[in-house]
Coordinates of C-alpha atoms in Angstrom, one line a residue:
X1 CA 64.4 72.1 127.2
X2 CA 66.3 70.2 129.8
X3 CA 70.3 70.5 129.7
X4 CA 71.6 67.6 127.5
X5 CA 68.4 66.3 126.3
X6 CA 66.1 67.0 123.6
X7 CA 62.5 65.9 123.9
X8 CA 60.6 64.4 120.3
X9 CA 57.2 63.7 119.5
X10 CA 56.8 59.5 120.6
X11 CA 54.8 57.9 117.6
X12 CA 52.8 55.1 118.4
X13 CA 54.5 51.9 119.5
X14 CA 52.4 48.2 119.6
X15 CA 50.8 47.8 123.2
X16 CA 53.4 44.9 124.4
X17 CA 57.0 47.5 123.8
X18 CA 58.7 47.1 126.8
X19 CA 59.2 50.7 128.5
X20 CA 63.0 50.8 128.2
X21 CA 62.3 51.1 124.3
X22 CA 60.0 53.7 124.5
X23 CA 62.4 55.9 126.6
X24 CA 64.8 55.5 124.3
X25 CA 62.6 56.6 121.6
X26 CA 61.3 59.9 123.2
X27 CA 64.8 60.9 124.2
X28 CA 68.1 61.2 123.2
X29 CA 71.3 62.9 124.6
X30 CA 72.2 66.2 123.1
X31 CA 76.1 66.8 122.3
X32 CA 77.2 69.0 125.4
X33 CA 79.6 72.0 124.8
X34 CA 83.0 72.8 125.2
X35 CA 83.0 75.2 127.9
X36 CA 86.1 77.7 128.5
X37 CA 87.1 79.9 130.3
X38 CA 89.8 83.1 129.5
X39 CA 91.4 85.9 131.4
X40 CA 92.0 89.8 130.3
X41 CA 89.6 89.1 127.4
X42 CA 87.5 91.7 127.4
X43 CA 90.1 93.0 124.5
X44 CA 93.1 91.9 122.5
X45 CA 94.1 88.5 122.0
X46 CA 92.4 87.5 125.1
X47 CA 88.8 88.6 123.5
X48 CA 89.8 87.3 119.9
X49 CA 90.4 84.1 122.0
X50 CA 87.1 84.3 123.1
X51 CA 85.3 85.3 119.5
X52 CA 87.1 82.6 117.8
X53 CA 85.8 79.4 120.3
X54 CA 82.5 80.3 120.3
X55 CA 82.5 80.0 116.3
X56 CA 84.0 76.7 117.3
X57 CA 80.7 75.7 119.2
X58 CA 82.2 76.4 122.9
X59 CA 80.5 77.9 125.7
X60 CA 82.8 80.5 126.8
X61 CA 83.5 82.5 130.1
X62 CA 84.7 86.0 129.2
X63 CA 87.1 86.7 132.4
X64 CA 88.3 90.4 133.0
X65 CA 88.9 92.6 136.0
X66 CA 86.9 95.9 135.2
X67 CA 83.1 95.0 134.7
X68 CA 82.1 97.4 132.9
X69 CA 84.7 97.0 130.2
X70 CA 83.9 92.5 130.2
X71 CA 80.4 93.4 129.7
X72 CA 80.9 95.7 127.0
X73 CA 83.3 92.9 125.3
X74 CA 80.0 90.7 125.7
X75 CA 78.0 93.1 123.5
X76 CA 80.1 92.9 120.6
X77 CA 80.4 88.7 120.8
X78 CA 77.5 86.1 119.6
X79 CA 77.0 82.9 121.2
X80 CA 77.0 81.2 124.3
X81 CA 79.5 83.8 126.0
X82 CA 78.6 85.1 129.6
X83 CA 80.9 87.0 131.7
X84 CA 82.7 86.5 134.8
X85 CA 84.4 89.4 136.7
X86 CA 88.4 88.2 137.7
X87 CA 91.2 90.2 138.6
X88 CA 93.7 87.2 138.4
X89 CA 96.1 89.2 140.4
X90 CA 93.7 89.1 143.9
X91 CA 94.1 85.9 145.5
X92 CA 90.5 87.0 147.1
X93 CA 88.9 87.6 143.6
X94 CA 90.2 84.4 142.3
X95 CA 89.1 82.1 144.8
X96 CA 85.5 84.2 144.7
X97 CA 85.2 83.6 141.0
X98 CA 85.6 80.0 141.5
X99 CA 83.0 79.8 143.7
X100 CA 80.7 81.4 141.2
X101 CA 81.9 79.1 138.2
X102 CA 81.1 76.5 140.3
X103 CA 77.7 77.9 141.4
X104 CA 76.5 77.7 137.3
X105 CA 78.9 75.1 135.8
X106 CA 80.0 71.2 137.1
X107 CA 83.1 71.0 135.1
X108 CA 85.4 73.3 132.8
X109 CA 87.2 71.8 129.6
X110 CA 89.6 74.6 128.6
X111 CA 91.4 77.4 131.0
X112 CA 93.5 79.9 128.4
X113 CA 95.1 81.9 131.0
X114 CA 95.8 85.3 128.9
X115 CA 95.6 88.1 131.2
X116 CA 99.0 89.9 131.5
X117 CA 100.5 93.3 132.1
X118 CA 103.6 94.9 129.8
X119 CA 104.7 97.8 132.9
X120 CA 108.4 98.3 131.8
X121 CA 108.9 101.4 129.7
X122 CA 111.6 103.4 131.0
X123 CA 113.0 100.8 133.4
X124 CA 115.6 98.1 132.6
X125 CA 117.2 95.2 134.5
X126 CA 119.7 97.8 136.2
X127 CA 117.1 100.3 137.2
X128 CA 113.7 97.9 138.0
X129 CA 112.1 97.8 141.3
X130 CA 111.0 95.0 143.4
X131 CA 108.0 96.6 143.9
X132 CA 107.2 96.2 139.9
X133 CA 108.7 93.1 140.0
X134 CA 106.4 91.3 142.2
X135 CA 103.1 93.4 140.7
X136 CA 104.1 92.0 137.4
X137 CA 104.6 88.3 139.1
X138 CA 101.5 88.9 140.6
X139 CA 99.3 88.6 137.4
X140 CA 101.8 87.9 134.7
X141 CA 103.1 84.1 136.9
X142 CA 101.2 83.9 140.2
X143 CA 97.8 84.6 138.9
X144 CA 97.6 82.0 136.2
X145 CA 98.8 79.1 138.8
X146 CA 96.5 80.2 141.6
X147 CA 94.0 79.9 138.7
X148 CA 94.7 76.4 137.7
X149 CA 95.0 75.3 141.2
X150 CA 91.5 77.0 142.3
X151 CA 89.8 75.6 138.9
X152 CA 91.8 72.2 138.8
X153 CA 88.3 70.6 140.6
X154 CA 86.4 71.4 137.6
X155 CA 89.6 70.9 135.1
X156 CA 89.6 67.6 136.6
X157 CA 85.7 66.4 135.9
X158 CA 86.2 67.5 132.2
X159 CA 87.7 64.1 131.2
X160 CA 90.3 65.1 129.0
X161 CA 91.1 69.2 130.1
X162 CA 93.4 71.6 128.4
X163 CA 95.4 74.7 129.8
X164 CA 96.7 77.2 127.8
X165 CA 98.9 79.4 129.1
X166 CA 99.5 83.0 127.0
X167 CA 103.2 83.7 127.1
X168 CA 105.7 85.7 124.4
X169 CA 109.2 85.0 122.9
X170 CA 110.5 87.3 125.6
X171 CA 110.4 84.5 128.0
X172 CA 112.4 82.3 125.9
X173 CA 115.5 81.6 127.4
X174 CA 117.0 83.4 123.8
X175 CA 114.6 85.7 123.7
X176 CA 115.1 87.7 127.2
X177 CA 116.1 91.2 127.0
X178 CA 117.1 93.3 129.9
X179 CA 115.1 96.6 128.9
X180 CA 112.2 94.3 129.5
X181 CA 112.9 93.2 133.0
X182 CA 109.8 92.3 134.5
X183 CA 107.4 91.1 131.7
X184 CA 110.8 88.8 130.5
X185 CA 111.5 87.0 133.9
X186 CA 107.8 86.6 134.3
X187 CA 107.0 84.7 131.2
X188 CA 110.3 83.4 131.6
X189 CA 108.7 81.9 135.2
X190 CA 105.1 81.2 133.5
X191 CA 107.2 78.6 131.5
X192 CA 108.2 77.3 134.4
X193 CA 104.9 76.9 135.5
X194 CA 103.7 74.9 132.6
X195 CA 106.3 72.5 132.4
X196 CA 106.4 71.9 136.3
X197 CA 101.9 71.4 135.7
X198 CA 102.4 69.0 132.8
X199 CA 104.5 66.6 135.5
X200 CA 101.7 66.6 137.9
X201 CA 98.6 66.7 135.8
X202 CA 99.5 64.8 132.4
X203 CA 98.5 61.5 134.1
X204 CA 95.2 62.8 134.9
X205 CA 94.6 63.3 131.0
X206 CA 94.6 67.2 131.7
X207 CA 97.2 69.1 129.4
X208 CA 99.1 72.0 130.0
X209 CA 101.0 74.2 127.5
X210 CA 102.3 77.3 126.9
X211 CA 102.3 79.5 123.1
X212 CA 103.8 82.5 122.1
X213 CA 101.1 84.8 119.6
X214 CA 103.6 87.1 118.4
X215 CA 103.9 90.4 118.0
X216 CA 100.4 91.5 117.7
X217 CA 98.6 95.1 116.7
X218 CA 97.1 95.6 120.6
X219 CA 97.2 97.8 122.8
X220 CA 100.3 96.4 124.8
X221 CA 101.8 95.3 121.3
X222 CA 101.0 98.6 119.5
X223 CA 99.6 99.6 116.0
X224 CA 103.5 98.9 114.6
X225 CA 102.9 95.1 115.3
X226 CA 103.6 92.4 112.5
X227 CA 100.6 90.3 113.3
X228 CA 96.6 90.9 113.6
X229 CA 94.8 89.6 117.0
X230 CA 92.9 86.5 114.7
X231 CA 97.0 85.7 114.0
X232 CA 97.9 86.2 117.6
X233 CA 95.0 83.9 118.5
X234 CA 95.3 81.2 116.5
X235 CA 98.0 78.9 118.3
X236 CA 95.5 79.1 121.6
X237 CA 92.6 78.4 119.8
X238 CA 94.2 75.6 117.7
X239 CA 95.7 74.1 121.3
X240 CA 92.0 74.4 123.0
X241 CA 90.2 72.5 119.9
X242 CA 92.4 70.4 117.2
X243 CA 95.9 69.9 118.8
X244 CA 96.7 66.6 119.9
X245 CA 95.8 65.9 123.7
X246 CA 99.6 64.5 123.8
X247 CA 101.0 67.5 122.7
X248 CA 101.5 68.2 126.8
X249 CA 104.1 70.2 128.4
X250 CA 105.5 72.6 125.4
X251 CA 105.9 75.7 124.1
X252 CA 104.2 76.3 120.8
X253 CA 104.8 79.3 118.3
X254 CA 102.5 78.9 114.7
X255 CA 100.7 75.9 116.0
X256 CA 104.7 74.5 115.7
X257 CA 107.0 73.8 118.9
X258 CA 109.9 76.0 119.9
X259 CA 112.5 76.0 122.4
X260 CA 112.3 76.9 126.2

């Protein structure tokens, strides 16, 4: 079977059909699908992200760091999901991974940038290093932009693209807590990001918005957690499939907007 079309039996036309007719009769396109693509989800919400699309008919690109852990994800998933190995906070590995995406795939219609790192127990805003400061950056805020800006060709030939971008009350502006230092300013900053994306990209039809899943039972959220992963998921699936392309440029908590 050809990509996008479906071949059928032709039945038999009078002599004098023009050929344009009878093209049209032995072929038809095929609905394409969805295809998206999501970081650090070879567990947590990332991979609940993942689960939840393909039941909504997407091709999806499972995006983790560790290999072995993204292709045991894989194993446990049905559907159209293949893997793609991504450490989003490697300007190199970035940059490679695009390369391959591009090698299989022409365009991409949703980006959920999800992968993140929680480093600060036992360090406040008094006591926190630079040096954890700027590895948190590095895959908590830097990663996710260098990923829209290295996947923006294929965001761009999607027609009407969406970016989701995974951050947590903690970067609300009323939400930051200084024994949280450097997962706060970084979601803080990764709000930034997606306000400053909506200016540039909204006129390109491409959409850009950040949502907050909760406290969720993971392992950076703990068994204690108030919410189960399919909760946690839910907004970023709901932004990726049902939510209105104008809904650009906000922050979204229960599929409801909330304040910076």
């Amino acid at each position: 079977m050809t990509d996008g079309i479906r071949p059928v039996r032709v039945r038999q036309l009078p002599a004098k059909t023009p050929l344009s007719s009878v093209i049209c009769h032995a072929y038809w396109p095929m609905p394409s699908r969805k295809l998206a693509l999501v970081t650090g989800a070879n567990r947590g919400i990332g991979f609940e992200i993942v689960r939840q699309l393909s039941k909504h008919d997407f091709r999806v690109v499972l995006a983790a760091r560790n290999r072995n852990a993204g292709e045991r994800a894989l194993s446990k998933l049905d559907g159209n999901v293949s893997f793609q190995a991504l450490d989003v906070s490697d300007e190199a590995s970035i940059q490679r991974a695009a390369k391959e995406f591009g090698d299989k795939h022409d365009h991409l219609d949703v980006l959920v940038n999800n992968a993140a790192i929680y480093p600060d127990e036992g360090a406040n805003i008094l006591t926190i290093t630079r040096e954890q400061l700027v590895a948190t950056f590095q895959t908590n805020t830097f990663g996710a932009l260098q990923l829209v800006q290295a996947f923006l060709p294929y965001l761009r030939k999607a027609g009407t693209a969406r970016v989701i971008n995974v951050s947590s009350g903690y970067g609300e502006l009323d939400g930051l807590s200084g024994d949280v230092p450097s997962y706060c300013l970084s979601k803080l900053a990764l709000n930034g990001v997606t306000i400053m994306l909506d200016q540039k990209l909204r006129s390109e039809g491409i959409t850009v918005n950040s949502m907050c899943p909760g406290w969720v039972r993971t392992d950076m959220g703990g068994p204690s957690a108030s919410r189960s992963v399919e909760e946690g998921a839910d907004t970023a699936v709901w932004l990726a499939t049902d939510a209105p392309p104008d809904f650009s440029g906000k922050f979204f908590r229960d599929r409801k907007e909330i304040h910076w």
